[in-house]
Amino acid sequence: MSENSPQTAPPVRISVAGSAGTEGYDVLIGHQLLGELPGLIGPAAGGPSAAGKGRVAVLHPEALAGTGEAVREDLAEQGYEAIAIQLPNAEEAKTAEVAAYCWKALGQSGFTRTDTVVGVGGGATTDLAGFVAATWLRGVRWIAVPTTVLGMVDAAVGGKTGINTAEGKNLVGAFHPPAGVLCDLAALDSLGEHDYVSGLAEIIKAGFIADPAILDLIEADPQAARSPRYAHTAELIERAIRVKAEVVSSDLKESGLREILNYGHTLAHAIEKNERYNWRHGAAVSVGMVFAAELGRLAGRLDDATADRHRAVLGAVGLPLTYRGDQWPRLLETMRVDKKSRGDLLRFIVLDGLGKPRVLEGPDPAILLAAYGEVSA
């Protein structure tokens, strides 16, 4: 193996600036990154324990039991008092009951403010791990080790943590930035095709709202882009993370600019809830972006070519473009309690052009219905 190979090259480091009294942190993208964990945990993060360096809780989904245990063992060998906490897979982890189970495990382990939570898994795992860290003793250090495309480019970066309720997705949560994010690209090789393609939706979203070069890379060979072995996979992930890092650095708590990251998500979250979270997040976001594009077009904000490009690029990689036409009343009701809504005023992110996201407040109900008609199966 040459010293310039991807497996031995230094990781790409993207900095997320601190704000609102929080510290900044780095997102590392590369291969063989678990050796970076102790440096992120650090002596300052863990007070002395029976094992010497402090306590670390490794939260992982059932599907990654082997990986979670390997991380725990590695930390234990380095002197940390490490425990592993197994979570349900995917969105089933993001419940108050699972969070309470984690709090109990931390309490039984004697977790203090100087100890560290590590979330190893997809976006649901890092959402839950961050929320547990945010709420235990009013906030302890945590590190994200995302293992999916979605986790790397979206969930693990930005400090949003949360769980779902019966009323909707991510309605309970906290802004609690991690101490660092390790995106080991080797983890993507074990992803199933549907999970990998689902993550592409968030990358494509970054292309439409801020970095059109992403769209060009995918459109150059959409079939190849469906695989982590695509020649431009690392670049796509890096570009998407840079988009999010720049936005989050300017607006941690979604008081303005950060809302643009929710492009396509208002309808997407309603679809996910309607499907009892059996739809992949990226699949729902894909439909949500097509809806947002049609909404922008009908509102006179978006040109036809850019609106049509949504269908073309999303469809080319195999993401869904439609949803059940008879579900509009239920979806509309769910969207009324979306985090972006203000009272009875529905708010959507639309495009005024490629790379020009804006807020659309209180659109005419007839336009909303017409836009949904364009994505109805």
Coordinates of C-alpha atoms in Angstrom, one line a residue:
M1 CA 0.0 0.0 0.0
S2 CA 1.5 3.3 -1.0
E3 CA 1.8 6.1 1.5
N4 CA -0.5 8.2 -0.6
S5 CA -3.4 5.7 -0.5
P6 CA -6.7 6.8 1.0
Q7 CA -6.3 4.4 3.9
T8 CA -3.1 6.0 5.1
A9 CA -3.6 9.7 4.0
P10 CA -4.2 12.2 6.8
P11 CA -7.9 12.8 7.4
V12 CA -9.7 15.8 6.1
R13 CA -10.4 18.2 9.0
I14 CA -13.4 20.5 8.9
S15 CA -13.9 22.9 11.7
V16 CA -17.3 23.9 13.1
A17 CA -17.1 27.2 15.0
G18 CA -18.4 27.5 18.5
S19 CA -21.2 29.9 19.3
A20 CA -23.7 30.8 22.0
G21 CA -21.2 29.9 24.7
T22 CA -20.3 26.5 23.1
E23 CA -16.9 25.3 22.0
G24 CA -16.0 24.6 18.4
Y25 CA -15.1 21.1 17.2
D26 CA -13.6 19.3 14.3
V27 CA -15.2 16.8 11.9
L28 CA -12.6 14.3 10.6
I29 CA -13.1 12.5 7.3
G30 CA -10.9 9.6 6.3
H31 CA -10.0 6.0 7.2
Q32 CA -8.9 4.2 10.3
L33 CA -10.0 7.1 12.6
L34 CA -10.8 5.3 15.8
G35 CA -7.3 6.0 17.0
E36 CA -8.4 9.6 17.3
L37 CA -10.9 8.8 20.0
P38 CA -8.7 9.1 23.0
G39 CA -7.5 12.5 21.9
L40 CA -11.0 13.7 21.7
I41 CA -12.0 12.2 25.1
G42 CA -8.8 13.6 26.5
P43 CA -7.5 13.8 30.1
A44 CA -9.5 16.9 30.8
A45 CA -12.8 15.2 29.8
G46 CA -12.4 12.3 32.2
G47 CA -11.6 12.5 35.8
P48 CA -9.7 9.6 37.5
S49 CA -11.8 6.4 38.0
A50 CA -11.0 2.9 39.0
A51 CA -9.5 2.3 35.6
G52 CA -7.5 5.5 35.8
K53 CA -8.6 7.8 32.9
G54 CA -12.3 8.3 33.4
R55 CA -15.5 6.6 32.2
V56 CA -16.8 6.3 28.7
A57 CA -20.2 4.9 27.6
V58 CA -20.3 3.6 24.0
L59 CA -23.8 3.7 22.7
H60 CA -24.4 1.5 19.6
P61 CA -27.4 -0.1 17.8
E62 CA -28.0 -3.8 18.0
A63 CA -26.9 -4.2 14.4
L64 CA -23.4 -2.9 15.3
A65 CA -22.9 -4.9 18.5
G66 CA -19.6 -6.2 17.3
T67 CA -18.3 -2.7 16.4
G68 CA -19.6 -1.2 19.6
E69 CA -17.8 -3.9 21.7
A70 CA -14.6 -3.5 19.7
V71 CA -14.6 0.3 20.5
R72 CA -15.3 -0.5 24.1
E73 CA -12.5 -3.0 24.3
D74 CA -10.0 -0.6 22.6
L75 CA -10.8 2.1 25.1
A76 CA -10.6 -0.2 28.0
E77 CA -7.2 -1.4 26.9
Q78 CA -6.1 2.3 26.9
G79 CA -7.1 2.7 30.5
Y80 CA -10.7 4.0 30.3
E81 CA -13.5 2.5 32.3
A82 CA -15.6 1.8 29.3
I83 CA -19.1 0.3 29.1
A84 CA -21.2 -0.5 26.1
I85 CA -25.0 0.3 25.9
Q86 CA -26.9 -1.5 23.2
L87 CA -29.8 0.4 21.6
P88 CA -32.6 -0.7 19.3
N89 CA -31.9 -0.2 15.6
A90 CA -32.7 2.9 13.6
E91 CA -35.6 5.2 14.7
E92 CA -36.7 2.7 17.4
A93 CA -33.8 4.0 19.5
K94 CA -35.2 7.6 19.6
T95 CA -37.8 7.2 22.3
A96 CA -38.1 8.5 25.9
E97 CA -38.0 4.8 27.1
V98 CA -34.7 4.2 25.4
A99 CA -33.3 7.4 26.8
A100 CA -34.4 6.5 30.3
Y101 CA -32.7 3.1 29.9
C102 CA -29.4 4.9 29.0
W103 CA -29.8 7.3 32.0
K104 CA -30.2 4.3 34.3
A105 CA -27.0 2.6 32.8
L106 CA -25.1 5.9 33.3
G107 CA -26.3 6.2 36.9
Q108 CA -25.4 2.6 37.7
S109 CA -21.9 3.2 36.3
G110 CA -21.3 6.3 38.4
F111 CA -21.1 8.6 35.4
T112 CA -20.1 12.2 36.4
R113 CA -19.8 15.5 34.6
T114 CA -16.2 14.7 33.5
D115 CA -17.1 11.5 31.7
T116 CA -17.9 11.0 28.0
V117 CA -20.6 9.4 25.8
V118 CA -19.6 8.0 22.4
G119 CA -22.3 7.3 19.8
V120 CA -21.4 4.7 17.2
G121 CA -24.0 4.2 14.5
G122 CA -26.3 5.9 12.1
G123 CA -28.2 9.2 12.5
A124 CA -30.7 7.8 15.0
T125 CA -28.0 6.5 17.2
T126 CA -26.1 9.8 17.3
D127 CA -29.3 11.8 17.8
L128 CA -30.1 9.6 20.8
A129 CA -26.5 9.6 22.2
G130 CA -26.2 13.3 21.9
F131 CA -29.6 13.8 23.7
V132 CA -28.6 11.4 26.5
A133 CA -25.3 13.4 26.9
A134 CA -27.2 16.7 26.8
T135 CA -29.6 15.7 29.6
W136 CA -27.3 13.7 31.9
L137 CA -26.2 16.0 34.7
R138 CA -27.4 18.9 32.4
G139 CA -24.7 18.1 29.9
V140 CA -21.7 15.9 29.5
R141 CA -19.1 15.6 26.7
W142 CA -20.0 13.4 23.8
I143 CA -18.4 12.2 20.5
A144 CA -20.1 11.1 17.4
V145 CA -18.8 8.2 15.3
P146 CA -21.3 8.0 12.4
T147 CA -21.3 4.9 10.3
T148 CA -23.8 5.9 7.6
V149 CA -23.9 8.5 4.9
L150 CA -26.9 10.1 6.6
G151 CA -25.1 10.2 9.9
M152 CA -21.9 11.7 8.5
V153 CA -23.4 14.5 6.4
D154 CA -26.3 15.4 8.5
A155 CA -27.2 13.9 11.9
A156 CA -23.8 13.9 13.6
V157 CA -22.8 17.4 12.6
G158 CA -24.4 20.5 14.1
G159 CA -25.3 19.7 17.7
K160 CA -29.0 18.9 17.2
T161 CA -29.9 16.0 19.4
G162 CA -33.4 14.6 20.1
I163 CA -36.0 11.9 20.3
N164 CA -39.3 11.3 18.7
T165 CA -42.8 11.4 20.3
A166 CA -46.2 10.2 19.2
E167 CA -46.9 13.7 17.9
G168 CA -43.9 14.0 15.6
K169 CA -40.2 13.6 14.9
N170 CA -37.5 15.4 16.9
L171 CA -40.0 17.4 18.9
V172 CA -38.0 16.8 22.1
G173 CA -34.3 17.6 22.1
A174 CA -31.5 19.9 22.9
F175 CA -28.7 21.8 21.1
H176 CA -25.6 20.1 22.4
P177 CA -22.6 20.1 20.1
P178 CA -20.2 17.1 20.2
A179 CA -16.6 17.4 21.1
G180 CA -15.7 15.9 17.8
V181 CA -17.0 13.8 14.9
L182 CA -15.2 10.9 13.3
C183 CA -16.4 9.9 9.8
D184 CA -14.5 6.7 8.9
L185 CA -15.4 6.1 5.3
A186 CA -14.6 2.4 5.6
A187 CA -17.8 2.0 7.5
L188 CA -19.8 2.8 4.4
D189 CA -18.6 -0.4 2.6
S190 CA -20.8 -2.5 4.8
L191 CA -24.0 -0.4 4.2
G192 CA -26.8 -2.0 2.2
E193 CA -27.6 -0.2 -1.1
H194 CA -30.9 1.2 0.1
D195 CA -29.3 2.7 3.2
Y196 CA -26.5 4.2 1.2
V197 CA -28.8 5.7 -1.5
S198 CA -31.0 7.1 1.2
G199 CA -28.1 9.1 2.5
L200 CA -27.5 10.6 -0.9
A201 CA -30.7 12.6 -0.4
E202 CA -29.0 14.8 2.2
I203 CA -26.0 15.2 0.0
I204 CA -28.2 16.2 -2.9
K205 CA -30.0 18.6 -0.6
A206 CA -26.7 20.3 0.1
G207 CA -26.2 20.6 -3.6
F208 CA -29.5 22.4 -4.2
I209 CA -29.2 24.8 -1.3
A210 CA -25.5 25.8 -1.4
D211 CA -23.1 23.8 -3.5
P212 CA -24.2 22.9 -7.1
A213 CA -20.9 21.1 -7.8
I214 CA -22.4 18.2 -5.8
L215 CA -25.2 17.9 -8.3
D216 CA -22.7 18.0 -11.2
L217 CA -20.7 15.1 -9.6
I218 CA -23.7 12.9 -9.2
E219 CA -25.2 13.7 -12.6
A220 CA -21.9 12.8 -14.2
D221 CA -22.5 9.1 -13.3
P222 CA -25.6 8.6 -11.2
Q223 CA -25.4 4.8 -11.3
A224 CA -21.8 4.9 -9.9
A225 CA -22.8 7.5 -7.3
R226 CA -25.1 4.8 -5.8
S227 CA -22.1 3.0 -4.4
P228 CA -19.4 4.0 -1.8
R229 CA -16.9 2.8 -4.4
Y230 CA -17.7 5.8 -6.6
A231 CA -14.5 7.8 -7.3
H232 CA -16.0 11.0 -5.9
T233 CA -17.7 9.6 -2.7
A234 CA -15.2 11.2 -0.4
E235 CA -15.6 14.5 -2.2
L236 CA -19.3 14.4 -2.0
I237 CA -19.3 13.7 1.7
E238 CA -16.7 16.4 2.3
R239 CA -18.7 19.0 0.3
A240 CA -21.9 18.2 2.1
I241 CA -20.3 18.4 5.5
R242 CA -18.7 21.7 4.6
V243 CA -22.1 23.1 3.7
K244 CA -23.5 22.1 7.0
A245 CA -20.5 23.2 9.0
E246 CA -20.6 26.7 7.5
V247 CA -24.3 27.1 8.3
V248 CA -24.1 25.7 11.8
S249 CA -21.0 27.9 12.6
S250 CA -23.2 30.9 11.8
D251 CA -26.4 29.8 13.5
L252 CA -26.2 27.0 16.1
K253 CA -29.7 27.3 17.4
E254 CA -31.7 27.7 14.2
S255 CA -32.6 31.3 14.8
G256 CA -32.3 32.2 11.1
L257 CA -29.9 30.8 8.5
R258 CA -29.9 27.3 9.8
E259 CA -33.4 26.8 8.8
I260 CA -32.2 26.3 5.2
L261 CA -30.9 22.9 6.2
N262 CA -34.5 21.8 6.6
Y263 CA -35.1 22.0 2.8
G264 CA -37.6 19.2 2.0
H265 CA -37.8 18.2 5.7
T266 CA -41.2 19.6 6.6
L267 CA -43.1 17.2 4.4
A268 CA -40.5 14.5 5.0
H269 CA -41.0 14.4 8.7
A270 CA -44.7 14.2 8.3
I271 CA -44.3 11.2 5.9
E272 CA -42.0 9.5 8.4
K273 CA -44.5 9.9 11.2
N274 CA -47.3 8.7 8.9
E275 CA -45.3 5.6 8.0
R276 CA -44.4 5.0 11.7
Y277 CA -40.8 5.6 10.8
N278 CA -40.6 2.6 8.5
W279 CA -39.6 4.8 5.6
R280 CA -35.9 5.7 5.5
H281 CA -35.3 9.4 6.3
G282 CA -33.6 10.0 3.0
A283 CA -36.4 8.5 1.0
A284 CA -38.9 10.9 2.8
V285 CA -36.5 13.9 2.2
S286 CA -36.4 13.1 -1.5
V287 CA -40.2 13.3 -1.8
G288 CA -40.1 16.4 0.4
M289 CA -37.6 18.1 -1.8
V290 CA -39.7 17.4 -4.9
F291 CA -42.7 18.9 -3.1
A292 CA -40.6 22.0 -2.0
A293 CA -39.5 22.5 -5.6
E294 CA -43.1 22.3 -6.9
L295 CA -44.1 24.7 -4.1
G296 CA -41.4 27.1 -5.1
R297 CA -42.4 26.9 -8.8
L298 CA -46.1 27.4 -8.1
A299 CA -45.3 30.4 -5.8
G300 CA -43.4 32.0 -8.6
R301 CA -40.1 31.7 -6.9
L302 CA -38.3 28.9 -8.7
D303 CA -37.6 28.5 -12.4
D304 CA -38.8 25.4 -14.3
A305 CA -35.3 24.0 -15.1
T306 CA -34.2 23.9 -11.5
A307 CA -37.5 22.5 -10.3
D308 CA -37.3 19.7 -12.9
R309 CA -33.7 19.0 -12.0
H310 CA -34.9 17.8 -8.6
R311 CA -36.8 15.0 -10.2
A312 CA -34.0 14.2 -12.6
V313 CA -31.2 13.9 -10.1
L314 CA -33.1 12.2 -7.3
G315 CA -34.8 9.8 -9.7
A316 CA -31.4 9.0 -11.4
V317 CA -30.0 7.6 -8.1
G318 CA -33.1 5.6 -7.3
L319 CA -34.8 7.8 -4.7
P320 CA -38.6 8.0 -4.6
L321 CA -40.4 11.0 -6.1
T322 CA -44.0 10.4 -5.0
Y323 CA -46.2 9.5 -2.0
R324 CA -49.7 8.4 -1.4
G325 CA -52.2 11.0 -2.7
D326 CA -54.9 10.2 -0.1
Q327 CA -52.7 11.1 2.8
W328 CA -52.6 14.9 2.4
P329 CA -55.1 15.8 5.2
R330 CA -53.0 13.8 7.7
L331 CA -49.7 15.1 6.5
L332 CA -51.0 18.7 6.6
E333 CA -52.1 18.2 10.2
T334 CA -48.7 16.9 11.2
M335 CA -46.9 19.7 9.4
R336 CA -48.8 22.2 11.6
V337 CA -46.7 21.1 14.6
D338 CA -43.4 21.1 12.7
K339 CA -40.6 22.9 14.5
K340 CA -40.5 25.6 11.8
S341 CA -44.2 26.5 12.2
R342 CA -45.1 29.7 14.1
G343 CA -48.5 29.4 15.7
D344 CA -50.9 28.6 12.9
L345 CA -48.5 29.9 10.3
L346 CA -46.9 27.1 8.1
R347 CA -43.4 27.9 7.0
F348 CA -41.4 26.1 4.3
I349 CA -37.9 26.4 2.9
V350 CA -38.1 26.9 -0.9
L351 CA -35.6 28.0 -3.5
D352 CA -35.5 31.3 -5.3
G353 CA -33.0 29.7 -7.6
L354 CA -30.1 27.2 -7.4
G355 CA -28.3 27.8 -4.2
K356 CA -30.7 30.4 -3.0
P357 CA -32.9 29.0 -0.2
R358 CA -35.5 31.2 1.4
V359 CA -38.4 30.9 3.8
L360 CA -41.9 30.8 2.4
E361 CA -44.5 31.8 5.1
G362 CA -48.1 31.0 5.1
P363 CA -48.5 29.8 1.5
D364 CA -52.0 29.7 0.0
P365 CA -53.7 26.4 0.9
A366 CA -54.6 25.9 -2.8
I367 CA -50.9 26.2 -3.7
L368 CA -49.9 23.7 -1.1
L369 CA -52.5 21.2 -2.3
A370 CA -51.5 21.7 -5.9
A371 CA -47.8 21.2 -5.0
Y372 CA -48.7 18.0 -3.2
G373 CA -50.7 16.9 -6.3
E374 CA -47.4 16.9 -8.2
V375 CA -45.9 14.3 -5.9
S376 CA -49.0 12.2 -5.4
A377 CA -48.7 8.6 -6.5

